[in-house]
Amino acid sequence: MLTRDPEGKREPKAYFSTDQGQSAGEMVEDFVKRWSLEVTYEESRAHLGVETQRQWSDVAIERSTPCLLGLYSLVVLSAHALHPDGQVPIQQAAWYPKTHATFSDVLATVRRHLWGGLTFQTSAAHPDLCLVPRSDLTRLMQAACY
């Protein structure tokens, strides 16, 4: 199918389908439905570093990227619930100053929250007993989160 802009502002475009029984309107509808997916995948590559998945089966390929995007969404929503004001703590390095939180900062925030309750109890009779000093445990958690 060939489309042309009646006002001549856009270049003509050709649309193809393997379904020979599909009407021109259905072809355009399918293209419009697919556009949001294409943009999502392109932006996930550009901003999140998501690469083309390389699995052994078609089923695995079909579920990998949507699963990654779902997991990314859960992490971001969790961080937003922890910091509704949007002020996620930023990990700074002397050689790499940042003005805004990156996904690494968001992920570390969620990890700290999830792992914060771990106390490494050593005795059922004394649950508050922790052989690792709290300051050391906090530093270890900070290192593990990033």
PDB file of C-alpha atoms in Angstrom:
ATOM      1  CA  MET A   1       0.000   0.000   0.000  1.00  0.00           C
ATOM      2  CA  LEU A   2       1.353   3.462  -0.866  1.00  0.00           C
ATOM      3  CA  THR A   3       0.270   6.535   1.111  1.00  0.00           C
ATOM      4  CA  ARG A   4       0.660  10.151   0.078  1.00  0.00           C
ATOM      5  CA  ASP A   5       0.137  13.375   1.979  1.00  0.00           C
ATOM      6  CA  PRO A   6      -2.505  15.386   0.088  1.00  0.00           C
ATOM      7  CA  GLU A   7      -0.806  18.623   1.148  1.00  0.00           C
ATOM      8  CA  GLY A   8       2.601  17.373   0.014  1.00  0.00           C
ATOM      9  CA  LYS A   9       4.319  18.100   3.359  1.00  0.00           C
ATOM     10  CA  ARG A  10       5.406  14.510   3.965  1.00  0.00           C
ATOM     11  CA  GLU A  11       7.148  12.002   1.772  1.00  0.00           C
ATOM     12  CA  PRO A  12       5.081   9.130   0.368  1.00  0.00           C
ATOM     13  CA  LYS A  13       5.341   5.907   2.419  1.00  0.00           C
ATOM     14  CA  ALA A  14       4.873   2.294   1.489  1.00  0.00           C
ATOM     15  CA  TYR A  15       3.385  -0.234   3.935  1.00  0.00           C
ATOM     16  CA  PHE A  16       3.666  -3.970   3.437  1.00  0.00           C
ATOM     17  CA  SER A  17       1.893  -6.939   4.935  1.00  0.00           C
ATOM     18  CA  THR A  18       2.332 -10.685   4.580  1.00  0.00           C
ATOM     19  CA  ASP A  19      -1.446 -11.063   4.990  1.00  0.00           C
ATOM     20  CA  GLN A  20      -2.819 -10.564   1.488  1.00  0.00           C
ATOM     21  CA  GLY A  21      -6.368 -10.355   2.792  1.00  0.00           C
ATOM     22  CA  GLN A  22      -5.612  -7.358   5.021  1.00  0.00           C
ATOM     23  CA  SER A  23      -7.245  -4.085   4.027  1.00  0.00           C
ATOM     24  CA  ALA A  24      -5.364  -0.791   3.726  1.00  0.00           C
ATOM     25  CA  GLY A  25      -7.022   0.523   6.875  1.00  0.00           C
ATOM     26  CA  GLU A  26      -6.006  -2.565   8.857  1.00  0.00           C
ATOM     27  CA  MET A  27      -2.409  -2.178   7.688  1.00  0.00           C
ATOM     28  CA  VAL A  28      -2.290   1.405   8.934  1.00  0.00           C
ATOM     29  CA  GLU A  29      -3.937   0.396  12.235  1.00  0.00           C
ATOM     30  CA  ASP A  30      -1.329  -2.333  12.771  1.00  0.00           C
ATOM     31  CA  PHE A  31       1.467   0.141  12.057  1.00  0.00           C
ATOM     32  CA  VAL A  32       0.052   2.666  14.542  1.00  0.00           C
ATOM     33  CA  LYS A  33      -0.302  -0.042  17.231  1.00  0.00           C
ATOM     34  CA  ARG A  34       3.293  -1.129  16.723  1.00  0.00           C
ATOM     35  CA  TRP A  35       4.726   2.410  16.821  1.00  0.00           C
ATOM     36  CA  SER A  36       4.495   2.783  20.608  1.00  0.00           C
ATOM     37  CA  LEU A  37       6.341  -0.534  21.042  1.00  0.00           C
ATOM     38  CA  GLU A  38       9.105   0.511  18.659  1.00  0.00           C
ATOM     39  CA  VAL A  39       9.577   3.810  20.505  1.00  0.00           C
ATOM     40  CA  THR A  40       9.633   2.003  23.870  1.00  0.00           C
ATOM     41  CA  TYR A  41      12.312  -0.427  22.711  1.00  0.00           C
ATOM     42  CA  GLU A  42      14.409   2.306  21.083  1.00  0.00           C
ATOM     43  CA  GLU A  43      14.299   4.495  24.201  1.00  0.00           C
ATOM     44  CA  SER A  44      15.083   1.527  26.454  1.00  0.00           C
ATOM     45  CA  ARG A  45      18.191   0.926  24.345  1.00  0.00           C
ATOM     46  CA  ALA A  46      19.202   4.594  24.367  1.00  0.00           C
ATOM     47  CA  HIS A  47      18.524   5.400  28.027  1.00  0.00           C
ATOM     48  CA  LEU A  48      18.706   2.084  29.892  1.00  0.00           C
ATOM     49  CA  GLY A  49      21.284   0.210  27.850  1.00  0.00           C
ATOM     50  CA  VAL A  50      18.893  -2.643  27.084  1.00  0.00           C
ATOM     51  CA  GLU A  51      20.346  -4.667  24.236  1.00  0.00           C
ATOM     52  CA  THR A  52      18.755  -7.039  21.765  1.00  0.00           C
ATOM     53  CA  GLN A  53      18.074 -10.270  23.605  1.00  0.00           C
ATOM     54  CA  ARG A  54      19.933 -13.387  22.513  1.00  0.00           C
ATOM     55  CA  GLN A  55      18.168 -16.484  23.770  1.00  0.00           C
ATOM     56  CA  TRP A  56      17.720 -19.972  22.361  1.00  0.00           C
ATOM     57  CA  SER A  57      13.974 -19.953  21.845  1.00  0.00           C
ATOM     58  CA  ASP A  58      11.448 -17.520  20.411  1.00  0.00           C
ATOM     59  CA  VAL A  59       9.412 -17.701  23.637  1.00  0.00           C
ATOM     60  CA  ALA A  60      12.435 -16.596  25.693  1.00  0.00           C
ATOM     61  CA  ILE A  61      13.108 -13.736  23.297  1.00  0.00           C
ATOM     62  CA  GLU A  62       9.493 -12.566  23.489  1.00  0.00           C
ATOM     63  CA  ARG A  63       9.508 -12.412  27.295  1.00  0.00           C
ATOM     64  CA  SER A  64      13.002 -11.094  28.115  1.00  0.00           C
ATOM     65  CA  THR A  65      12.733  -7.413  27.199  1.00  0.00           C
ATOM     66  CA  PRO A  66       9.168  -6.987  28.523  1.00  0.00           C
ATOM     67  CA  CYS A  67      10.310  -8.653  31.757  1.00  0.00           C
ATOM     68  CA  LEU A  68      13.279  -6.259  32.001  1.00  0.00           C
ATOM     69  CA  LEU A  69      11.004  -3.266  31.377  1.00  0.00           C
ATOM     70  CA  GLY A  70       8.575  -4.545  34.010  1.00  0.00           C
ATOM     71  CA  LEU A  71      11.381  -4.986  36.525  1.00  0.00           C
ATOM     72  CA  TYR A  72      12.707  -1.516  35.727  1.00  0.00           C
ATOM     73  CA  SER A  73       9.209  -0.118  36.316  1.00  0.00           C
ATOM     74  CA  LEU A  74       8.911  -1.883  39.688  1.00  0.00           C
ATOM     75  CA  VAL A  75      12.276  -0.518  40.826  1.00  0.00           C
ATOM     76  CA  VAL A  76      11.378   3.039  39.775  1.00  0.00           C
ATOM     77  CA  LEU A  77       7.940   2.852  41.412  1.00  0.00           C
ATOM     78  CA  SER A  78       9.499   1.480  44.617  1.00  0.00           C
ATOM     79  CA  ALA A  79      12.045   4.295  44.705  1.00  0.00           C
ATOM     80  CA  HIS A  80       9.283   6.833  44.141  1.00  0.00           C
ATOM     81  CA  ALA A  81       7.326   5.340  47.054  1.00  0.00           C
ATOM     82  CA  LEU A  82      10.453   5.643  49.238  1.00  0.00           C
ATOM     83  CA  HIS A  83      11.178   9.217  48.084  1.00  0.00           C
ATOM     84  CA  PRO A  84       7.899  10.801  46.879  1.00  0.00           C
ATOM     85  CA  ASP A  85       9.634  14.194  46.704  1.00  0.00           C
ATOM     86  CA  GLY A  86      11.945  12.791  44.008  1.00  0.00           C
ATOM     87  CA  GLN A  87      15.093  13.415  46.045  1.00  0.00           C
ATOM     88  CA  VAL A  88      16.794  10.032  45.628  1.00  0.00           C
ATOM     89  CA  PRO A  89      20.231  10.012  47.314  1.00  0.00           C
ATOM     90  CA  ILE A  90      23.004  10.385  44.756  1.00  0.00           C
ATOM     91  CA  GLN A  91      26.254   8.436  44.978  1.00  0.00           C
ATOM     92  CA  GLN A  92      29.046  10.816  43.968  1.00  0.00           C
ATOM     93  CA  ALA A  93      32.551  10.109  42.804  1.00  0.00           C
ATOM     94  CA  ALA A  94      35.259  12.765  42.776  1.00  0.00           C
ATOM     95  CA  TRP A  95      35.942  12.165  39.079  1.00  0.00           C
ATOM     96  CA  TYR A  96      32.290  11.972  38.013  1.00  0.00           C
ATOM     97  CA  PRO A  97      30.060  14.699  39.442  1.00  0.00           C
ATOM     98  CA  LYS A  98      26.317  14.154  38.907  1.00  0.00           C
ATOM     99  CA  THR A  99      23.485  16.628  39.240  1.00  0.00           C
ATOM    100  CA  HIS A 100      20.634  14.122  38.896  1.00  0.00           C
ATOM    101  CA  ALA A 101      20.051  10.616  40.169  1.00  0.00           C
ATOM    102  CA  THR A 102      20.778   7.849  37.692  1.00  0.00           C
ATOM    103  CA  PHE A 103      19.146   4.430  37.564  1.00  0.00           C
ATOM    104  CA  SER A 104      22.129   3.134  39.537  1.00  0.00           C
ATOM    105  CA  ASP A 105      21.197   5.520  42.378  1.00  0.00           C
ATOM    106  CA  VAL A 106      17.544   4.487  42.172  1.00  0.00           C
ATOM    107  CA  LEU A 107      18.453   0.790  42.243  1.00  0.00           C
ATOM    108  CA  ALA A 108      20.810   1.314  45.199  1.00  0.00           C
ATOM    109  CA  THR A 109      18.049   3.115  47.107  1.00  0.00           C
ATOM    110  CA  VAL A 110      15.664   0.196  46.626  1.00  0.00           C
ATOM    111  CA  ARG A 111      18.368  -2.347  47.516  1.00  0.00           C
ATOM    112  CA  ARG A 112      19.228  -0.467  50.733  1.00  0.00           C
ATOM    113  CA  HIS A 113      15.561  -0.480  51.698  1.00  0.00           C
ATOM    114  CA  LEU A 114      15.090  -4.186  50.943  1.00  0.00           C
ATOM    115  CA  TRP A 115      18.328  -5.274  52.573  1.00  0.00           C
ATOM    116  CA  GLY A 116      18.162  -2.805  55.472  1.00  0.00           C
ATOM    117  CA  GLY A 117      16.349  -5.219  57.760  1.00  0.00           C
ATOM    118  CA  LEU A 118      19.073  -7.848  57.544  1.00  0.00           C
ATOM    119  CA  THR A 119      20.849  -8.167  60.882  1.00  0.00           C
ATOM    120  CA  PHE A 120      22.761 -11.432  60.476  1.00  0.00           C
ATOM    121  CA  GLN A 121      21.367 -12.824  63.720  1.00  0.00           C
ATOM    122  CA  THR A 122      23.594 -15.397  65.360  1.00  0.00           C
ATOM    123  CA  SER A 123      21.402 -16.546  68.212  1.00  0.00           C
ATOM    124  CA  ALA A 124      17.707 -17.396  68.387  1.00  0.00           C
ATOM    125  CA  ALA A 125      17.762 -16.606  72.125  1.00  0.00           C
ATOM    126  CA  HIS A 126      19.363 -13.186  71.541  1.00  0.00           C
ATOM    127  CA  PRO A 127      18.004 -11.851  68.223  1.00  0.00           C
ATOM    128  CA  ASP A 128      19.644  -8.448  68.747  1.00  0.00           C
ATOM    129  CA  LEU A 129      23.101  -9.986  68.997  1.00  0.00           C
ATOM    130  CA  CYS A 130      25.088  -9.079  65.895  1.00  0.00           C
ATOM    131  CA  LEU A 131      28.771  -9.927  65.670  1.00  0.00           C
ATOM    132  CA  VAL A 132      29.313  -7.429  62.869  1.00  0.00           C
ATOM    133  CA  PRO A 133      29.497  -3.851  64.210  1.00  0.00           C
ATOM    134  CA  ARG A 134      26.591  -1.756  62.915  1.00  0.00           C
ATOM    135  CA  SER A 135      28.937   0.789  61.284  1.00  0.00           C
ATOM    136  CA  ASP A 136      30.723  -1.965  59.366  1.00  0.00           C
ATOM    137  CA  LEU A 137      27.435  -3.533  58.342  1.00  0.00           C
ATOM    138  CA  THR A 138      26.208  -0.169  57.043  1.00  0.00           C
ATOM    139  CA  ARG A 139      29.380   0.311  54.989  1.00  0.00           C
ATOM    140  CA  LEU A 140      29.120  -3.236  53.598  1.00  0.00           C
ATOM    141  CA  MET A 141      25.486  -2.630  52.659  1.00  0.00           C
ATOM    142  CA  GLN A 142      26.414   0.638  50.926  1.00  0.00           C
ATOM    143  CA  ALA A 143      29.104  -1.131  48.917  1.00  0.00           C
ATOM    144  CA  ALA A 144      26.784  -4.013  48.017  1.00  0.00           C
ATOM    145  CA  CYS A 145      24.030  -1.641  46.883  1.00  0.00           C
ATOM    146  CA  TYR A 146      26.252  -0.002  44.295  1.00  0.00           C
TER     147      TYR A 146
END
